[in-house]
Amino acid sequence: MAWPRLVGERDLDGGEDRMDETGVCQSCGEKLVCIDIDPEETENFAKSLAKLACEKEARTNFAKFQEWLQRHGPFDAVVDGANLGLANQHTFSFPQIMRVVNQLRQISPTKKFPLVVLHQSRVSGGPAQHPNNKKLLETWKRAGALYSTPQGSNDDWYWLYAAVSSKCLLVTNDEMRDHLFNLLGNSFFPRWKEKHQVRIKPSSNGLILHMPPPYSLVIQESERGSWHIPTVTGDDLETPRQWVCATRM
Ligand SMILES: [Zn+2]
């Protein structure tokens, strides 16, 4: 075996070694594989998610949301409004959510609006009173792309269920590691998250959508026998995805 090399998704040290966006290792030229998620597994997960949500939330509220989704979904993307309104901001920013919504519309094959989930209090008081924001909310509502979760609800259940049941992208910078997400277990949820979570990153040109990788973050052997080992488990913005590439001589 050749000496293993560390391959970063971003070129960290100015060297040649990097993993490109499509998952081709620039050190050995092999491509990382994508292990697909079984749609049936996703449907089962959506069912157990709904069951849990009905236990934790007011059942009638959540059932009402499920009916609403039946009528307006499926979506290409779901936006965690509370998280994105505050991401890298001191005060809640509707324009920031709008920029994300518009970018998602552009990449949607049918130019469909993503679903924005926001707690009731966010769509009635505070910045929601500003005329421009009022207009925005009205536009999303008319397009069937805004759901405001009722008083006393935890909106996390709502956006997560919407994304899982629509089998679509979920935009949030929430790393989904707190108590609620611990209830979801470790077998399916981390794999689902890896393939569906989009994060936003500020840049000099505005916001960048950080899309899920087109390959799986697992130890894998390529066709010609090189091994690629991810050095970080999970995926977040602060720690760039890095791989150890070990090729056979
Ligand atoms: Zn390699």
mmCIF file of C-alpha atoms and ligand atoms in Angstrom:
data_model
loop_
_atom_site.group_PDB
_atom_site.id
_atom_site.type_symbol
_atom_site.label_atom_id
_atom_site.label_comp_id
_atom_site.label_asym_id
_atom_site.label_seq_id
_atom_site.Cartn_x
_atom_site.Cartn_y
_atom_site.Cartn_z
ATOM 1 C CA MET A 1 0.000 0.000 0.000
ATOM 2 C CA ALA A 2 1.155 3.517 -0.794
ATOM 3 C CA TRP A 3 1.416 6.012 1.996
ATOM 4 C CA PRO A 4 -2.129 7.190 2.778
ATOM 5 C CA ARG A 5 -2.799 10.806 1.894
ATOM 6 C CA LEU A 6 -5.204 13.263 3.414
ATOM 7 C CA VAL A 7 -7.589 14.632 0.813
ATOM 8 C CA GLY A 8 -9.651 17.704 1.699
ATOM 9 C CA GLU A 9 -12.825 18.826 0.028
ATOM 10 C CA ARG A 10 -11.298 22.248 -0.036
ATOM 11 C CA ASP A 11 -7.689 22.585 -1.015
ATOM 12 C CA LEU A 12 -6.338 23.191 2.462
ATOM 13 C CA ASP A 13 -2.605 23.378 1.950
ATOM 14 C CA GLY A 14 -2.348 24.509 -1.665
ATOM 15 C CA GLY A 15 -1.365 21.031 -2.810
ATOM 16 C CA GLU A 16 -2.837 18.901 -5.551
ATOM 17 C CA ASP A 17 -4.738 16.631 -3.243
ATOM 18 C CA ARG A 18 -8.369 17.349 -3.056
ATOM 19 C CA MET A 19 -11.729 15.719 -3.410
ATOM 20 C CA ASP A 20 -13.680 17.558 -6.064
ATOM 21 C CA GLU A 21 -17.364 18.407 -5.739
ATOM 22 C CA THR A 22 -18.469 15.335 -7.639
ATOM 23 C CA GLY A 23 -16.451 13.045 -5.391
ATOM 24 C CA VAL A 24 -13.488 12.368 -7.658
ATOM 25 C CA CYS A 25 -10.329 12.014 -5.598
ATOM 26 C CA GLN A 26 -7.625 14.211 -7.103
ATOM 27 C CA SER A 27 -4.971 12.067 -5.499
ATOM 28 C CA CYS A 28 -5.841 8.706 -7.070
ATOM 29 C CA GLY A 29 -8.483 9.683 -9.652
ATOM 30 C CA GLU A 30 -11.113 7.317 -8.310
ATOM 31 C CA LYS A 31 -14.694 8.331 -7.665
ATOM 32 C CA LEU A 32 -16.512 8.031 -4.361
ATOM 33 C CA VAL A 33 -19.738 6.072 -4.467
ATOM 34 C CA CYS A 34 -23.202 7.127 -3.448
ATOM 35 C CA ILE A 35 -25.220 4.641 -1.465
ATOM 36 C CA ASP A 36 -28.836 5.423 -2.182
ATOM 37 C CA ILE A 37 -31.537 5.512 0.420
ATOM 38 C CA ASP A 38 -34.350 3.038 -0.097
ATOM 39 C CA PRO A 39 -37.620 4.975 -0.666
ATOM 40 C CA GLU A 40 -39.508 2.421 1.407
ATOM 41 C CA GLU A 41 -37.155 3.003 4.314
ATOM 42 C CA THR A 42 -37.865 6.730 4.003
ATOM 43 C CA GLU A 43 -41.617 6.130 4.051
ATOM 44 C CA ASN A 44 -41.318 4.021 7.177
ATOM 45 C CA PHE A 45 -39.231 6.693 8.798
ATOM 46 C CA ALA A 46 -41.815 9.337 7.884
ATOM 47 C CA LYS A 47 -44.501 7.198 9.546
ATOM 48 C CA SER A 48 -42.552 6.773 12.768
ATOM 49 C CA LEU A 49 -41.719 10.464 12.734
ATOM 50 C CA ALA A 50 -45.416 11.361 12.468
ATOM 51 C CA LYS A 51 -46.228 8.966 15.298
ATOM 52 C CA LEU A 52 -43.618 10.552 17.564
ATOM 53 C CA ALA A 53 -44.707 14.059 16.608
ATOM 54 C CA CYS A 54 -48.311 13.205 17.506
ATOM 55 C CA GLU A 55 -47.135 12.045 20.930
ATOM 56 C CA LYS A 56 -45.062 15.152 21.564
ATOM 57 C CA GLU A 57 -47.246 17.759 19.917
ATOM 58 C CA ALA A 58 -50.963 18.437 20.113
ATOM 59 C CA ARG A 59 -52.219 15.595 17.955
ATOM 60 C CA THR A 60 -54.939 17.564 16.159
ATOM 61 C CA ASN A 61 -52.449 20.280 15.201
ATOM 62 C CA PHE A 62 -50.066 17.829 13.664
ATOM 63 C CA ALA A 63 -52.814 15.908 11.879
ATOM 64 C CA LYS A 64 -54.005 19.192 10.417
ATOM 65 C CA PHE A 65 -50.503 19.813 9.103
ATOM 66 C CA GLN A 66 -50.375 16.359 7.521
ATOM 67 C CA GLU A 67 -53.632 17.095 5.709
ATOM 68 C CA TRP A 68 -52.288 20.456 4.585
ATOM 69 C CA LEU A 69 -49.173 18.739 3.197
ATOM 70 C CA GLN A 70 -51.330 16.267 1.290
ATOM 71 C CA ARG A 71 -53.019 19.167 -0.429
ATOM 72 C CA HIS A 72 -49.984 21.402 -1.094
ATOM 73 C CA GLY A 73 -47.056 18.994 -1.327
ATOM 74 C CA PRO A 74 -44.870 17.351 -2.232
ATOM 75 C CA PHE A 75 -42.181 20.024 -2.220
ATOM 76 C CA ASP A 76 -38.695 20.092 -3.738
ATOM 77 C CA ALA A 77 -37.310 21.738 -0.625
ATOM 78 C CA VAL A 78 -38.346 22.717 2.885
ATOM 79 C CA VAL A 79 -36.942 25.775 4.670
ATOM 80 C CA ASP A 80 -36.501 25.986 8.443
ATOM 81 C CA GLY A 81 -37.545 29.628 8.542
ATOM 82 C CA ALA A 82 -36.660 30.365 12.167
ATOM 83 C CA ASN A 83 -33.142 29.052 11.723
ATOM 84 C CA LEU A 84 -32.474 30.782 8.406
ATOM 85 C CA GLY A 85 -33.986 34.076 9.514
ATOM 86 C CA LEU A 86 -31.387 34.219 12.264
ATOM 87 C CA ALA A 87 -28.398 32.511 10.605
ATOM 88 C CA ASN A 88 -25.422 34.909 10.785
ATOM 89 C CA GLN A 89 -27.796 37.718 11.783
ATOM 90 C CA HIS A 90 -28.391 39.688 14.943
ATOM 91 C CA THR A 91 -32.041 40.288 14.199
ATOM 92 C CA PHE A 92 -34.541 38.131 12.373
ATOM 93 C CA SER A 93 -34.188 38.719 8.633
ATOM 94 C CA PHE A 94 -37.009 37.993 6.204
ATOM 95 C CA PRO A 95 -34.879 39.176 3.244
ATOM 96 C CA GLN A 96 -32.392 36.425 4.069
ATOM 97 C CA ILE A 97 -35.134 33.794 3.948
ATOM 98 C CA MET A 98 -36.335 35.350 0.698
ATOM 99 C CA ARG A 99 -32.893 34.990 -0.886
ATOM 100 C CA VAL A 100 -32.821 31.309 0.052
ATOM 101 C CA VAL A 101 -36.367 30.795 -1.261
ATOM 102 C CA ASN A 102 -35.491 32.451 -4.573
ATOM 103 C CA GLN A 103 -32.331 30.410 -5.025
ATOM 104 C CA LEU A 104 -34.243 27.216 -4.343
ATOM 105 C CA ARG A 105 -36.937 28.186 -6.832
ATOM 106 C CA GLN A 106 -34.276 28.677 -9.478
ATOM 107 C CA ILE A 107 -32.919 25.175 -9.046
ATOM 108 C CA SER A 108 -36.337 23.528 -8.785
ATOM 109 C CA PRO A 109 -37.145 21.646 -12.024
ATOM 110 C CA THR A 110 -40.706 23.030 -11.932
ATOM 111 C CA LYS A 111 -39.738 26.406 -10.406
ATOM 112 C CA LYS A 112 -41.906 25.503 -7.445
ATOM 113 C CA PHE A 113 -41.656 27.491 -4.225
ATOM 114 C CA PRO A 114 -40.015 25.647 -1.355
ATOM 115 C CA LEU A 115 -42.115 25.261 1.774
ATOM 116 C CA VAL A 116 -41.248 27.811 4.459
ATOM 117 C CA VAL A 117 -42.116 26.663 7.968
ATOM 118 C CA LEU A 118 -42.342 29.391 10.596
ATOM 119 C CA HIS A 119 -43.834 29.572 14.041
ATOM 120 C CA GLN A 120 -47.047 31.580 14.368
ATOM 121 C CA SER A 121 -45.297 34.246 16.449
ATOM 122 C CA ARG A 122 -42.784 34.888 13.636
ATOM 123 C CA VAL A 123 -45.431 35.592 11.018
ATOM 124 C CA SER A 124 -47.520 37.936 13.142
ATOM 125 C CA GLY A 125 -45.342 40.109 15.374
ATOM 126 C CA GLY A 126 -42.007 41.904 15.162
ATOM 127 C CA PRO A 127 -40.322 42.129 11.746
ATOM 128 C CA ALA A 128 -43.387 40.459 10.171
ATOM 129 C CA GLN A 129 -45.182 43.791 10.626
ATOM 130 C CA HIS A 130 -42.876 45.594 8.226
ATOM 131 C CA PRO A 131 -44.743 46.288 4.945
ATOM 132 C CA ASN A 132 -42.105 44.583 2.761
ATOM 133 C CA ASN A 133 -42.089 41.498 4.941
ATOM 134 C CA LYS A 134 -45.878 41.457 5.025
ATOM 135 C CA LYS A 135 -45.835 41.401 1.232
ATOM 136 C CA LEU A 136 -43.336 38.536 1.211
ATOM 137 C CA LEU A 137 -45.398 36.468 3.611
ATOM 138 C CA GLU A 138 -48.489 37.134 1.524
ATOM 139 C CA THR A 139 -46.710 35.948 -1.641
ATOM 140 C CA TRP A 140 -45.583 32.714 -0.002
ATOM 141 C CA LYS A 141 -49.022 32.127 1.476
ATOM 142 C CA ARG A 142 -50.747 32.620 -1.878
ATOM 143 C CA ALA A 143 -48.298 30.165 -3.478
ATOM 144 C CA GLY A 144 -49.196 27.564 -0.833
ATOM 145 C CA ALA A 145 -45.613 27.699 0.348
ATOM 146 C CA LEU A 146 -45.900 28.969 3.902
ATOM 147 C CA TYR A 147 -46.971 27.018 6.939
ATOM 148 C CA SER A 148 -47.139 28.722 10.291
ATOM 149 C CA THR A 149 -47.037 26.302 13.165
ATOM 150 C CA PRO A 150 -49.554 26.897 15.968
ATOM 151 C CA GLN A 151 -49.014 28.413 19.423
ATOM 152 C CA GLY A 152 -47.180 26.054 21.729
ATOM 153 C CA SER A 153 -45.806 23.888 18.924
ATOM 154 C CA ASN A 154 -42.220 22.941 18.285
ATOM 155 C CA ASP A 155 -41.723 23.770 14.622
ATOM 156 C CA ASP A 156 -38.817 21.281 14.338
ATOM 157 C CA TRP A 157 -41.305 18.416 14.044
ATOM 158 C CA TYR A 158 -43.065 20.211 11.232
ATOM 159 C CA TRP A 159 -40.163 21.072 8.941
ATOM 160 C CA LEU A 160 -38.488 17.744 9.504
ATOM 161 C CA TYR A 161 -41.622 15.745 8.770
ATOM 162 C CA ALA A 162 -42.358 17.872 5.675
ATOM 163 C CA ALA A 163 -38.894 17.236 4.232
ATOM 164 C CA VAL A 164 -38.831 13.519 5.011
ATOM 165 C CA SER A 165 -42.326 12.863 3.677
ATOM 166 C CA SER A 166 -41.667 14.935 0.535
ATOM 167 C CA LYS A 167 -38.326 13.097 0.106
ATOM 168 C CA CYS A 168 -36.789 16.476 -0.555
ATOM 169 C CA LEU A 169 -34.040 18.867 0.512
ATOM 170 C CA LEU A 170 -34.135 20.507 3.920
ATOM 171 C CA VAL A 171 -32.479 23.880 4.348
ATOM 172 C CA THR A 172 -31.293 24.580 7.872
ATOM 173 C CA ASN A 173 -28.052 25.351 9.640
ATOM 174 C CA ASP A 174 -29.387 23.483 12.662
ATOM 175 C CA GLU A 175 -27.087 20.512 13.160
ATOM 176 C CA MET A 176 -30.057 18.533 14.510
ATOM 177 C CA ARG A 177 -28.304 17.076 17.495
ATOM 178 C CA ASP A 178 -30.541 18.111 20.373
ATOM 179 C CA HIS A 179 -33.006 16.063 22.396
ATOM 180 C CA LEU A 180 -35.729 15.857 19.763
ATOM 181 C CA PHE A 181 -33.375 14.457 17.149
ATOM 182 C CA ASN A 182 -31.905 11.977 19.598
ATOM 183 C CA LEU A 183 -35.337 10.389 19.734
ATOM 184 C CA LEU A 184 -34.978 9.483 16.075
ATOM 185 C CA GLY A 185 -32.246 6.927 16.592
ATOM 186 C CA ASN A 186 -28.973 6.371 14.843
ATOM 187 C CA SER A 187 -29.683 3.961 12.062
ATOM 188 C CA PHE A 188 -31.591 5.930 9.462
ATOM 189 C CA PHE A 189 -31.667 9.589 10.466
ATOM 190 C CA PRO A 190 -27.928 10.358 10.107
ATOM 191 C CA ARG A 191 -27.922 8.861 6.593
ATOM 192 C CA TRP A 192 -31.041 10.796 5.642
ATOM 193 C CA LYS A 193 -29.585 14.035 6.996
ATOM 194 C CA GLU A 194 -26.323 13.562 5.107
ATOM 195 C CA LYS A 195 -28.205 13.265 1.826
ATOM 196 C CA HIS A 196 -30.837 15.955 2.330
ATOM 197 C CA GLN A 197 -29.557 18.787 4.481
ATOM 198 C CA VAL A 198 -28.596 22.014 2.736
ATOM 199 C CA ARG A 199 -26.790 24.651 4.777
ATOM 200 C CA ILE A 200 -26.355 28.312 4.002
ATOM 201 C CA LYS A 201 -23.056 30.107 4.101
ATOM 202 C CA PRO A 202 -22.569 33.856 3.819
ATOM 203 C CA SER A 203 -20.105 34.948 1.137
ATOM 204 C CA SER A 204 -19.064 38.181 -0.539
ATOM 205 C CA ASN A 205 -21.673 37.498 -3.268
ATOM 206 C CA GLY A 206 -24.468 36.915 -0.807
ATOM 207 C CA LEU A 207 -25.567 33.523 0.392
ATOM 208 C CA ILE A 208 -24.238 30.217 -0.848
ATOM 209 C CA LEU A 209 -26.256 27.035 -0.586
ATOM 210 C CA HIS A 210 -24.002 24.262 0.645
ATOM 211 C CA MET A 211 -25.574 21.208 -0.976
ATOM 212 C CA PRO A 212 -25.355 17.653 0.363
ATOM 213 C CA PRO A 213 -22.484 15.657 -1.148
ATOM 214 C CA PRO A 214 -23.300 13.478 -4.192
ATOM 215 C CA TYR A 215 -21.421 10.642 -2.515
ATOM 216 C CA SER A 216 -21.719 8.814 0.786
ATOM 217 C CA LEU A 217 -19.597 9.688 3.806
ATOM 218 C CA VAL A 218 -18.612 6.094 4.591
ATOM 219 C CA ILE A 219 -15.406 4.081 4.354
ATOM 220 C CA GLN A 220 -15.302 2.725 0.838
ATOM 221 C CA GLU A 221 -13.139 0.700 -1.505
ATOM 222 C CA SER A 222 -13.037 1.804 -5.123
ATOM 223 C CA GLU A 223 -13.086 -0.416 -8.212
ATOM 224 C CA ARG A 224 -9.314 -0.341 -8.570
ATOM 225 C CA GLY A 225 -8.817 -1.010 -4.907
ATOM 226 C CA SER A 226 -8.048 2.311 -3.283
ATOM 227 C CA TRP A 227 -9.620 2.967 0.046
ATOM 228 C CA HIS A 228 -11.218 6.242 1.057
ATOM 229 C CA ILE A 229 -11.839 6.847 4.703
ATOM 230 C CA PRO A 230 -13.764 9.926 5.903
ATOM 231 C CA THR A 231 -11.994 11.643 8.786
ATOM 232 C CA VAL A 232 -15.052 13.415 10.085
ATOM 233 C CA THR A 233 -18.288 11.695 10.872
ATOM 234 C CA GLY A 234 -21.298 13.711 9.908
ATOM 235 C CA ASP A 235 -21.015 16.873 7.976
ATOM 236 C CA ASP A 236 -20.981 20.448 9.060
ATOM 237 C CA LEU A 237 -19.740 23.748 7.788
ATOM 238 C CA GLU A 238 -16.995 24.276 10.327
ATOM 239 C CA THR A 239 -15.147 21.057 9.598
ATOM 240 C CA PRO A 240 -14.662 20.557 5.863
ATOM 241 C CA ARG A 241 -15.135 17.009 4.662
ATOM 242 C CA GLN A 242 -11.759 15.281 4.572
ATOM 243 C CA TRP A 243 -10.729 11.874 3.417
ATOM 244 C CA VAL A 244 -7.747 9.630 3.775
ATOM 245 C CA CYS A 245 -6.859 8.142 0.401
ATOM 246 C CA ALA A 246 -4.930 4.893 0.527
ATOM 247 C CA THR A 247 -3.985 3.389 -2.830
ATOM 248 C CA ARG A 248 -2.504 0.006 -3.578
ATOM 249 C CA MET A 249 0.897 0.058 -5.309
HETATM 250 ZN ZN ZN B 1 -8.013 8.612 -3.621
#
